[in-house]
Amino acid sequence: MRRIVVVGASMGGLRAAEQLRAAGFTGQLTVVGDEPYRPYNRPPLSKEVLASEVTHAAVAFRMRSSVEDVDWRLGMPVVSSDLAARWLTLLDGSTLAYDGLVVATGLRPRRLPLPGLEDRRHVVRTLDDATRLRASLAPGVRVVVIGAGFVGCEVAATARRLGAEVTVVCAAAEPLMTPLGPDLGAELRRRHEAEGVRFLLGRTVTAFSTGISSRTAADVVLSDGSAVAADVIIEAVGSTPCVSWLDGNGLDLSDGVLCDADLRVEGRPDIVAVGDVARFPNVRYDDVCRRVEHWSIPTDTARKAARTLLGVDAPPFVPLPSFWSDQYDMRIQSFGVPGLGADDIRVLEGDMTSECAVGYHRDGELVGVVLLGLASAIPRYRKLLMDATPASV
Ligand SMILES: Cc1cc2nc3c(=O)[nH]c(=O)nc-3n(C[C@H](O)[C@H](O)[C@H](O)COP(=O)(O)OP(=O)(O)OC[C@H]3O[C@@H](n4cnc5c(N)ncnc54)[C@H](O)[C@@H]3O)c2cc1C
């Protein structure tokens, strides 16, 4: 293999480049990214960096010497591909041939398909998104966050810390209901409310309009007919995999890129996928292919995918997904796949109103643990979960 092209210049793309070098690849390595920046870390964009100063320097990943000779093509998306001919077409019309390809194009935020108030509406995925949002957050500004997943809750907490008046609108009965379940969701809501956040639950947004709540206000109109005045609107309603550049090649792109257990894109020995965009089976749980939108996954997948592409032996790929979230002074740490055990949730230790460990069970077996605080217990619960879901399931 003489030339490998990595598409996507974020964490997954960077880790793939590092791992290709670590696994012995000495050929030409090109990384193409549509953002104009070298790879940077996204989690601080909804947390500490959003609360202070948003700069590339504050979030940039360290460049290891192993990737010093990478040919970075930044600010230039790949718009189409011919996988049979092994070439890519970039937005400027130029083409790029490869012998091996790494798909690392991650996700983009979903937007509500409703017109209006475009100048007030924000998403939080990129450095540019966070820079624009930061410029509009200030004490007293009325912020409406739509969606109460991790990003929505983190941005709500950060905006509150900056003195904004924050309302969270969400269709579910509690925030973070899908990943964590109703009881932990209710406890997190109580903690947000104690910080001054208002929740409007069980409601969806039906329109963006002006002049409903008062003659001058810009409003988010809700499914119960009410209207919430908003200076800043943050859409945190999930993400969509960036795969349109792979259209027309017969791949299963129904939810990211379908891969086998070695992260090879199905039916393509010369293509692997890493990070948020990869949909793969994890026999630690079952043989269902899933995408995992966690910070640990770009690193885990890159290690395996690089070896698959180069034909280098590596242990079976059975990652233990892990995720953290910081909201106010609270650290939420998750291991495994709590969503698989949402019907059988038990407090394993402590008390939800202070610090606790919550276990998620499928058919009586532990498949996920979420810790609220209890930092010193993290290694213990990680091991418990590793032992409960042996890699040979
Ligand atoms: C605001 C925020 C907060 C987060 N907080 C946490 C957290 O607290 N804990 C946690 O575990 N995880 C968190 N995450 C998730 C974590 O950041 C992601 O799992 C991780 O960034 C995934 O990396 P990736 O490289 O797979 O994808 P991405 O980071 O999405 O990178 C994909 C890159 O590919 C580029 N691209 C897309 N299409 C093309 C194309 N056609 N051509 C060229 N380039 C393209 C994109 O612009 C992007 O730069 C957070 C994510 C966000 C957005």
CSV table of C-alpha atoms and ligand atoms in Angstrom, one decimal:
chain,number,residue,atom,x,y,z
A,1,MET,CA,0.0,0.0,0.0
A,2,ARG,CA,1.6,3.3,-1.1
A,3,ARG,CA,-0.9,5.9,-0.3
A,4,ILE,CA,-3.6,6.0,2.4
A,5,VAL,CA,-6.1,8.8,2.5
A,6,VAL,CA,-8.0,9.6,5.7
A,7,VAL,CA,-11.2,11.7,5.2
A,8,GLY,CA,-12.1,13.7,8.3
A,9,ALA,CA,-9.5,15.7,10.2
A,10,SER,CA,-10.8,15.5,13.7
A,11,MET,CA,-10.0,13.1,16.6
A,12,GLY,CA,-10.8,9.9,14.6
A,13,GLY,CA,-8.7,11.1,11.6
A,14,LEU,CA,-5.8,12.1,13.8
A,15,ARG,CA,-5.8,8.9,15.8
A,16,ALA,CA,-6.1,6.8,12.6
A,17,ALA,CA,-3.0,8.6,11.2
A,18,GLU,CA,-1.1,8.0,14.4
A,19,GLN,CA,-2.1,4.3,14.5
A,20,LEU,CA,-1.2,3.7,10.9
A,21,ARG,CA,2.3,4.9,11.6
A,22,ALA,CA,2.4,3.0,14.8
A,23,ALA,CA,1.4,-0.2,12.9
A,24,GLY,CA,4.3,0.3,10.5
A,25,PHE,CA,2.9,2.2,7.5
A,26,THR,CA,5.7,4.2,5.9
A,27,GLY,CA,3.9,5.3,2.7
A,28,GLN,CA,2.2,8.6,1.9
A,29,LEU,CA,-0.5,9.7,4.4
A,30,THR,CA,-3.0,12.4,3.4
A,31,VAL,CA,-5.7,13.7,5.8
A,32,VAL,CA,-8.5,15.7,4.2
A,33,GLY,CA,-10.8,17.8,6.4
A,34,ASP,CA,-13.6,20.3,5.6
A,35,GLU,CA,-12.9,22.4,8.6
A,36,PRO,CA,-9.9,24.9,8.3
A,37,TYR,CA,-8.3,23.7,11.5
A,38,ARG,CA,-5.8,21.0,12.6
A,39,PRO,CA,-7.7,18.4,14.8
A,40,TYR,CA,-9.1,19.7,18.0
A,41,ASN,CA,-11.0,18.3,21.0
A,42,ARG,CA,-14.8,18.9,20.9
A,43,PRO,CA,-15.9,18.2,24.5
A,44,PRO,CA,-14.7,21.6,25.9
A,45,LEU,CA,-16.8,23.4,23.3
A,46,SER,CA,-19.9,22.9,25.4
A,47,LYS,CA,-18.2,23.2,28.8
A,48,GLU,CA,-15.1,25.1,30.1
A,49,VAL,CA,-14.0,26.6,26.8
A,50,LEU,CA,-17.5,27.9,26.0
A,51,ALA,CA,-17.5,29.4,29.4
A,52,SER,CA,-14.2,31.3,28.8
A,53,GLU,CA,-12.5,32.0,25.5
A,54,VAL,CA,-13.0,29.9,22.5
A,55,THR,CA,-9.8,29.6,20.5
A,56,HIS,CA,-8.2,26.8,18.5
A,57,ALA,CA,-5.1,26.9,20.8
A,58,ALA,CA,-7.4,26.1,23.8
A,59,VAL,CA,-8.6,22.8,22.3
A,60,ALA,CA,-6.0,21.7,19.7
A,61,PHE,CA,-4.7,18.1,20.0
A,62,ARG,CA,-1.0,17.7,20.4
A,63,MET,CA,0.7,16.7,17.2
A,64,ARG,CA,2.9,13.7,17.8
A,65,SER,CA,6.2,13.4,15.8
A,66,SER,CA,4.8,10.3,14.1
A,67,VAL,CA,2.4,12.4,12.1
A,68,GLU,CA,4.7,15.3,11.3
A,69,ASP,CA,5.0,14.3,7.7
A,70,VAL,CA,1.2,14.0,7.1
A,71,ASP,CA,-0.1,15.9,4.1
A,72,TRP,CA,-3.0,17.9,5.6
A,73,ARG,CA,-5.6,19.1,3.2
A,74,LEU,CA,-7.8,21.4,5.3
A,75,GLY,CA,-10.8,23.5,4.6
A,76,MET,CA,-11.7,21.3,1.7
A,77,PRO,CA,-14.5,18.7,1.8
A,78,VAL,CA,-14.5,15.5,-0.2
A,79,VAL,CA,-17.8,15.7,-2.1
A,80,SER,CA,-17.9,12.4,-3.9
A,81,SER,CA,-16.1,9.1,-4.3
A,82,ASP,CA,-15.6,6.3,-6.8
A,83,LEU,CA,-14.6,3.4,-4.6
A,84,ALA,CA,-14.2,0.9,-7.5
A,85,ALA,CA,-11.7,3.3,-9.2
A,86,ARG,CA,-10.2,4.3,-5.7
A,87,TRP,CA,-10.5,8.0,-6.1
A,88,LEU,CA,-12.1,10.9,-4.3
A,89,THR,CA,-13.3,14.3,-5.6
A,90,LEU,CA,-12.8,17.4,-3.5
A,91,LEU,CA,-15.0,20.5,-3.6
A,92,ASP,CA,-12.5,22.4,-5.8
A,93,GLY,CA,-12.8,19.7,-8.4
A,94,SER,CA,-9.4,18.1,-7.8
A,95,THR,CA,-9.2,14.3,-7.4
A,96,LEU,CA,-7.2,12.2,-4.9
A,97,ALA,CA,-6.3,8.6,-5.6
A,98,TYR,CA,-5.7,6.1,-2.8
A,99,ASP,CA,-4.7,2.5,-2.1
A,100,GLY,CA,-6.3,2.5,1.3
A,101,LEU,CA,-9.1,4.7,2.7
A,102,VAL,CA,-10.1,5.6,6.2
A,103,VAL,CA,-13.6,7.0,6.7
A,104,ALA,CA,-13.5,9.4,9.7
A,105,THR,CA,-16.1,12.0,8.8
A,106,GLY,CA,-18.1,11.9,12.1
A,107,LEU,CA,-21.4,13.7,12.5
A,108,ARG,CA,-23.1,17.0,11.8
A,109,PRO,CA,-25.8,18.5,14.0
A,110,ARG,CA,-29.4,17.8,13.0
A,111,ARG,CA,-31.4,21.0,12.5
A,112,LEU,CA,-35.1,21.5,13.0
A,113,PRO,CA,-36.9,21.7,9.6
A,114,LEU,CA,-38.6,24.9,10.5
A,115,PRO,CA,-37.9,28.3,9.0
A,116,GLY,CA,-37.4,31.6,10.9
A,117,LEU,CA,-35.2,33.4,13.4
A,118,GLU,CA,-32.1,32.0,11.6
A,119,ASP,CA,-29.8,34.7,13.0
A,120,ARG,CA,-30.6,33.6,16.6
A,121,ARG,CA,-30.3,29.9,16.0
A,122,HIS,CA,-27.2,27.9,16.9
A,123,VAL,CA,-25.8,24.4,17.0
A,124,VAL,CA,-22.7,23.2,18.9
A,125,ARG,CA,-20.4,20.9,17.0
A,126,THR,CA,-17.5,22.8,15.7
A,127,LEU,CA,-15.1,25.5,16.9
A,128,ASP,CA,-16.8,28.0,14.6
A,129,ASP,CA,-20.2,27.1,16.1
A,130,ALA,CA,-18.9,27.6,19.6
A,131,THR,CA,-17.2,30.9,18.7
A,132,ARG,CA,-20.4,32.3,17.3
A,133,LEU,CA,-22.5,31.0,20.3
A,134,ARG,CA,-20.0,32.4,22.8
A,135,ALA,CA,-20.3,35.9,21.3
A,136,SER,CA,-24.0,35.9,22.0
A,137,LEU,CA,-24.0,34.6,25.6
A,138,ALA,CA,-24.1,37.2,28.4
A,139,PRO,CA,-25.8,37.9,31.7
A,140,GLY,CA,-29.6,38.3,31.3
A,141,VAL,CA,-29.7,37.0,27.7
A,142,ARG,CA,-32.7,34.7,27.2
A,143,VAL,CA,-31.5,31.3,26.0
A,144,VAL,CA,-33.8,28.5,24.8
A,145,VAL,CA,-32.1,25.1,24.5
A,146,ILE,CA,-34.0,22.7,22.4
A,147,GLY,CA,-33.2,19.1,23.3
A,148,ALA,CA,-32.0,17.7,26.7
A,149,GLY,CA,-29.4,15.2,25.7
A,150,PHE,CA,-25.8,15.6,26.9
A,151,VAL,CA,-24.8,18.5,24.7
A,152,GLY,CA,-28.1,20.3,25.4
A,153,CYS,CA,-27.7,19.9,29.2
A,154,GLU,CA,-24.0,20.9,29.2
A,155,VAL,CA,-24.7,24.0,27.1
A,156,ALA,CA,-27.6,24.9,29.4
A,157,ALA,CA,-25.3,24.6,32.5
A,158,THR,CA,-22.6,26.7,30.8
A,159,ALA,CA,-25.0,29.4,29.7
A,160,ARG,CA,-26.5,29.5,33.2
A,161,ARG,CA,-23.0,29.9,34.6
A,162,LEU,CA,-22.5,32.9,32.3
A,163,GLY,CA,-25.6,34.5,33.8
A,164,ALA,CA,-28.1,33.8,31.0
A,165,GLU,CA,-31.8,33.0,31.6
A,166,VAL,CA,-32.0,29.4,30.4
A,167,THR,CA,-35.1,27.4,29.3
A,168,VAL,CA,-34.7,23.8,28.1
A,169,VAL,CA,-37.5,22.5,25.9
A,170,CYS,CA,-37.6,18.7,25.3
A,171,ALA,CA,-40.0,16.1,24.0
A,172,ALA,CA,-39.2,13.5,26.6
A,173,ALA,CA,-40.6,13.4,30.2
A,174,GLU,CA,-37.2,14.1,31.7
A,175,PRO,CA,-33.8,15.3,30.4
A,176,LEU,CA,-31.3,12.5,29.4
A,177,MET,CA,-34.1,10.1,29.5
A,178,THR,CA,-32.9,7.8,26.7
A,179,PRO,CA,-29.4,7.2,27.9
A,180,LEU,CA,-29.9,7.3,31.6
A,181,GLY,CA,-33.6,6.5,32.4
A,182,PRO,CA,-36.3,8.5,34.2
A,183,ASP,CA,-35.0,8.5,37.8
A,184,LEU,CA,-31.5,9.7,37.1
A,185,GLY,CA,-33.0,12.1,34.5
A,186,ALA,CA,-35.3,13.6,37.1
A,187,GLU,CA,-32.4,14.0,39.6
A,188,LEU,CA,-30.3,15.8,37.0
A,189,ARG,CA,-33.3,18.0,36.2
A,190,ARG,CA,-33.6,18.9,39.9
A,191,ARG,CA,-30.0,19.9,40.0
A,192,HIS,CA,-30.4,22.1,36.9
A,193,GLU,CA,-33.5,23.7,38.4
A,194,ALA,CA,-31.6,24.4,41.6
A,195,GLU,CA,-29.1,26.4,39.4
A,196,GLY,CA,-32.0,28.3,37.9
A,197,VAL,CA,-32.7,26.5,34.6
A,198,ARG,CA,-36.4,26.1,33.6
A,199,PHE,CA,-37.6,22.9,31.9
A,200,LEU,CA,-40.5,22.7,29.5
A,201,LEU,CA,-40.8,18.9,29.1
A,202,GLY,CA,-43.1,16.7,26.9
A,203,ARG,CA,-43.3,19.5,24.3
A,204,THR,CA,-41.9,20.0,20.9
A,205,VAL,CA,-41.1,23.1,18.9
A,206,THR,CA,-43.6,23.8,16.1
A,207,ALA,CA,-42.4,27.2,14.8
A,208,PHE,CA,-40.0,30.1,15.2
A,209,SER,CA,-41.8,33.4,15.1
A,210,THR,CA,-41.9,37.0,16.2
A,211,GLY,CA,-44.5,38.8,18.2
A,212,ILE,CA,-46.4,36.0,20.0
A,213,SER,CA,-45.3,36.4,23.7
A,214,SER,CA,-45.0,40.2,23.3
A,215,ARG,CA,-45.1,42.5,20.2
A,216,THR,CA,-41.3,42.7,20.1
A,217,ALA,CA,-40.1,39.3,21.2
A,218,ALA,CA,-38.7,36.6,19.0
A,219,ASP,CA,-40.4,33.4,20.1
A,220,VAL,CA,-40.0,29.6,20.1
A,221,VAL,CA,-43.5,28.3,19.6
A,222,LEU,CA,-44.3,25.0,21.3
A,223,SER,CA,-46.7,22.1,20.6
A,224,ASP,CA,-49.0,23.1,23.6
A,225,GLY,CA,-49.5,26.5,21.9
A,226,SER,CA,-47.3,28.5,24.3
A,227,ALA,CA,-44.4,30.7,23.2
A,228,VAL,CA,-41.1,31.3,24.8
A,229,ALA,CA,-39.2,34.6,24.2
A,230,ALA,CA,-35.7,33.9,23.0
A,231,ASP,CA,-32.6,36.0,22.3
A,232,VAL,CA,-30.5,32.9,21.6
A,233,ILE,CA,-31.8,29.5,20.4
A,234,ILE,CA,-29.6,26.4,20.6
A,235,GLU,CA,-30.7,23.4,18.6
A,236,ALA,CA,-29.3,20.3,20.4
A,237,VAL,CA,-31.5,17.7,18.8
A,238,GLY,CA,-29.0,15.0,17.8
A,239,SER,CA,-26.6,14.4,14.9
A,240,THR,CA,-26.5,12.9,11.5
A,241,PRO,CA,-23.5,10.9,10.1
A,242,CYS,CA,-21.5,12.7,7.3
A,243,VAL,CA,-21.7,10.1,4.6
A,244,SER,CA,-23.1,11.8,1.5
A,245,TRP,CA,-19.6,11.8,-0.1
A,246,LEU,CA,-19.8,8.0,-0.2
A,247,ASP,CA,-23.2,7.9,-2.0
A,248,GLY,CA,-23.5,5.8,-5.2
A,249,ASN,CA,-21.0,3.1,-4.2
A,250,GLY,CA,-23.5,0.5,-3.0
A,251,LEU,CA,-22.6,0.9,0.7
A,252,ASP,CA,-25.1,0.6,3.6
A,253,LEU,CA,-25.1,4.2,4.8
A,254,SER,CA,-28.5,3.9,6.6
A,255,ASP,CA,-26.9,5.0,9.9
A,256,GLY,CA,-23.2,5.8,9.4
A,257,VAL,CA,-21.0,3.3,7.6
A,258,LEU,CA,-21.7,-0.4,8.1
A,259,CYS,CA,-18.5,-2.2,9.1
A,260,ASP,CA,-17.6,-5.7,10.2
A,261,ALA,CA,-16.2,-6.6,13.6
A,262,ASP,CA,-12.7,-5.6,12.3
A,263,LEU,CA,-14.0,-2.1,11.2
A,264,ARG,CA,-13.6,-3.0,7.5
A,265,VAL,CA,-16.3,-1.3,5.6
A,266,GLU,CA,-18.5,-4.2,4.5
A,267,GLY,CA,-17.3,-5.8,1.3
A,268,ARG,CA,-14.3,-3.4,0.9
A,269,PRO,CA,-10.9,-4.8,1.9
A,270,ASP,CA,-9.3,-1.4,1.2
A,271,ILE,CA,-11.6,0.8,3.4
A,272,VAL,CA,-12.0,1.0,7.1
A,273,ALA,CA,-14.1,3.4,9.3
A,274,VAL,CA,-13.3,5.0,12.7
A,275,GLY,CA,-15.1,7.2,15.3
A,276,ASP,CA,-18.6,8.4,15.5
A,277,VAL,CA,-19.4,7.5,11.8
A,278,ALA,CA,-18.6,3.8,12.1
A,279,ARG,CA,-21.4,1.3,12.8
A,280,PHE,CA,-19.9,-2.0,14.0
A,281,PRO,CA,-20.8,-5.0,16.1
A,282,ASN,CA,-19.3,-5.4,19.6
A,283,VAL,CA,-19.5,-9.0,20.7
A,284,ARG,CA,-19.1,-7.8,24.3
A,285,TYR,CA,-22.8,-7.1,24.0
A,286,ASP,CA,-24.3,-8.9,21.0
A,287,ASP,CA,-23.9,-9.0,17.2
A,288,VAL,CA,-26.0,-5.9,16.5
A,289,CYS,CA,-24.1,-3.1,14.6
A,290,ARG,CA,-24.2,0.3,16.4
A,291,ARG,CA,-22.6,3.6,16.2
A,292,VAL,CA,-21.1,4.9,19.5
A,293,GLU,CA,-20.8,8.7,19.9
A,294,HIS,CA,-18.3,8.7,22.7
A,295,TRP,CA,-14.9,10.3,22.9
A,296,SER,CA,-13.2,7.0,23.7
A,297,ILE,CA,-14.3,5.5,20.4
A,298,PRO,CA,-12.1,7.3,17.9
A,299,THR,CA,-9.0,6.1,19.7
A,300,ASP,CA,-10.3,2.6,20.2
A,301,THR,CA,-11.5,2.2,16.6
A,302,ALA,CA,-8.4,3.8,15.1
A,303,ARG,CA,-6.1,1.3,16.8
A,304,LYS,CA,-8.0,-1.7,15.4
A,305,ALA,CA,-8.9,-0.2,12.0
A,306,ALA,CA,-5.3,0.8,11.2
A,307,ARG,CA,-4.2,-2.8,11.7
A,308,THR,CA,-7.1,-4.2,9.7
A,309,LEU,CA,-6.2,-1.9,6.8
A,310,LEU,CA,-2.6,-3.0,6.9
A,311,GLY,CA,-3.3,-6.7,7.5
A,312,VAL,CA,-1.5,-6.6,10.8
A,313,ASP,CA,-2.7,-9.0,13.5
A,314,ALA,CA,-4.6,-7.4,16.4
A,315,PRO,CA,-6.8,-8.7,19.2
A,316,PRO,CA,-10.6,-8.9,18.6
A,317,PHE,CA,-12.3,-5.5,18.8
A,318,VAL,CA,-14.5,-5.5,21.9
A,319,PRO,CA,-14.3,-2.0,23.3
A,320,LEU,CA,-15.9,-0.9,26.6
A,321,PRO,CA,-17.6,2.3,25.6
A,322,SER,CA,-17.1,5.1,28.2
A,323,PHE,CA,-18.4,8.6,28.4
A,324,TRP,CA,-18.3,11.5,30.7
A,325,SER,CA,-20.3,14.7,31.1
A,326,ASP,CA,-19.6,17.8,33.2
A,327,GLN,CA,-22.5,19.9,34.3
A,328,TYR,CA,-21.9,22.6,37.0
A,329,ASP,CA,-19.7,20.8,39.6
A,330,MET,CA,-21.1,17.5,38.8
A,331,ARG,CA,-19.3,14.7,36.9
A,332,ILE,CA,-21.3,12.0,35.2
A,333,GLN,CA,-19.3,9.0,34.1
A,334,SER,CA,-20.7,6.2,32.1
A,335,PHE,CA,-19.3,2.8,31.2
A,336,GLY,CA,-20.8,0.2,28.9
A,337,VAL,CA,-24.1,0.7,27.1
A,338,PRO,CA,-26.7,1.8,29.7
A,339,GLY,CA,-29.3,2.2,27.0
A,340,LEU,CA,-29.4,-1.6,26.6
A,341,GLY,CA,-30.4,-2.0,30.2
A,342,ALA,CA,-33.0,0.8,30.5
A,343,ASP,CA,-35.8,-1.6,31.6
A,344,ASP,CA,-33.9,-2.7,34.8
A,345,ILE,CA,-32.1,0.1,36.5
A,346,ARG,CA,-30.8,-0.3,40.1
A,347,VAL,CA,-28.9,1.9,42.4
A,348,LEU,CA,-25.7,0.0,43.2
A,349,GLU,CA,-24.2,2.3,45.7
A,350,GLY,CA,-25.0,5.7,47.3
A,351,ASP,CA,-28.0,7.9,46.9
A,352,MET,CA,-29.2,9.7,43.7
A,353,THR,CA,-29.6,13.0,45.6
A,354,SER,CA,-25.8,13.1,46.4
A,355,GLU,CA,-23.3,10.7,44.8
A,356,CYS,CA,-24.2,7.3,43.4
A,357,ALA,CA,-23.5,4.4,41.1
A,358,VAL,CA,-26.5,3.2,39.0
A,359,GLY,CA,-26.5,-0.2,37.2
A,360,TYR,CA,-28.3,-1.0,34.0
A,361,HIS,CA,-29.2,-4.6,33.4
A,362,ARG,CA,-30.3,-6.7,30.4
A,363,ASP,CA,-31.8,-10.1,31.2
A,364,GLY,CA,-30.4,-9.7,34.7
A,365,GLU,CA,-26.9,-9.0,33.5
A,366,LEU,CA,-25.1,-5.7,34.1
A,367,VAL,CA,-24.5,-3.9,30.7
A,368,GLY,CA,-23.9,-0.4,31.9
A,369,VAL,CA,-22.9,1.7,34.9
A,370,VAL,CA,-23.4,5.4,35.4
A,371,LEU,CA,-21.7,7.2,38.3
A,372,LEU,CA,-22.8,10.5,39.6
A,373,GLY,CA,-19.7,11.7,41.4
A,374,LEU,CA,-18.0,8.8,43.3
A,375,ALA,CA,-14.8,9.5,41.4
A,376,SER,CA,-12.7,7.1,43.5
A,377,ALA,CA,-15.0,4.3,42.6
A,378,ILE,CA,-14.5,4.6,38.8
A,379,PRO,CA,-11.8,1.9,38.5
A,380,ARG,CA,-13.8,-0.5,40.6
A,381,TYR,CA,-17.0,-0.1,38.5
A,382,ARG,CA,-15.1,-0.3,35.3
A,383,LYS,CA,-13.6,-3.6,36.3
A,384,LEU,CA,-17.0,-4.9,37.5
A,385,LEU,CA,-18.5,-4.1,34.1
A,386,MET,CA,-15.5,-5.7,32.2
A,387,ASP,CA,-16.0,-8.8,34.3
A,388,ALA,CA,-19.8,-8.8,33.8
A,389,THR,CA,-19.6,-8.5,30.0
A,390,PRO,CA,-16.7,-10.7,29.0
A,391,ALA,CA,-15.5,-10.2,25.5
A,392,SER,CA,-16.5,-13.7,24.5
A,393,VAL,CA,-20.3,-13.2,25.0
B,1,LIG,C1,-20.0,19.8,21.9
B,1,LIG,C2,-19.6,18.4,22.1
B,1,LIG,C3,-19.3,18.0,23.4
B,1,LIG,C4,-18.9,16.6,23.6
B,1,LIG,N1,-18.7,16.2,24.9
B,1,LIG,C5,-18.3,14.9,25.1
B,1,LIG,C6,-18.1,14.5,26.4
B,1,LIG,O1,-18.1,15.2,27.4
B,1,LIG,N2,-17.7,13.2,26.6
B,1,LIG,C7,-17.6,12.3,25.5
B,1,LIG,O2,-17.3,11.1,25.7
B,1,LIG,N3,-17.8,12.7,24.2
B,1,LIG,C8,-18.2,14.0,24.0
B,1,LIG,N4,-18.4,14.4,22.7
B,1,LIG,C9,-18.3,13.5,21.6
B,1,LIG,C10,-16.9,13.4,21.0
B,1,LIG,O3,-16.4,14.7,20.8
B,1,LIG,C11,-17.0,12.7,19.6
B,1,LIG,O4,-17.3,11.4,19.9
B,1,LIG,C12,-15.7,12.8,18.8
B,1,LIG,O5,-15.5,14.2,18.4
B,1,LIG,C13,-15.9,12.0,17.5
B,1,LIG,O6,-14.7,12.2,16.7
B,1,LIG,P1,-14.8,11.8,15.2
B,1,LIG,O7,-13.4,12.2,14.7
B,1,LIG,O8,-15.3,10.4,15.0
B,1,LIG,O9,-15.9,12.8,14.5
B,1,LIG,P2,-16.0,14.3,14.4
B,1,LIG,O10,-15.3,14.9,15.6
B,1,LIG,O11,-17.4,14.7,14.1
B,1,LIG,O12,-15.0,14.7,13.2
B,1,LIG,C14,-15.3,14.5,11.8
B,1,LIG,C15,-14.6,15.5,11.0
B,1,LIG,O13,-14.8,15.2,9.6
B,1,LIG,C16,-15.1,16.3,8.9
B,1,LIG,N5,-15.9,16.0,7.7
B,1,LIG,C17,-17.2,15.7,7.6
B,1,LIG,N6,-17.5,15.4,6.3
B,1,LIG,C18,-16.4,15.6,5.6
B,1,LIG,C19,-16.1,15.5,4.2
B,1,LIG,N7,-17.0,15.2,3.3
B,1,LIG,N8,-14.8,15.8,3.8
B,1,LIG,C20,-13.9,16.2,4.7
B,1,LIG,N9,-14.1,16.3,6.0
B,1,LIG,C21,-15.3,16.0,6.5
B,1,LIG,C22,-15.9,17.1,9.9
B,1,LIG,O14,-16.0,18.5,9.6
B,1,LIG,C23,-15.1,16.9,11.2
B,1,LIG,O15,-14.1,17.8,11.3
B,1,LIG,C24,-18.8,15.8,22.5
B,1,LIG,C25,-19.1,16.2,21.2
B,1,LIG,C26,-19.5,17.5,21.0
B,1,LIG,C27,-19.8,18.0,19.6
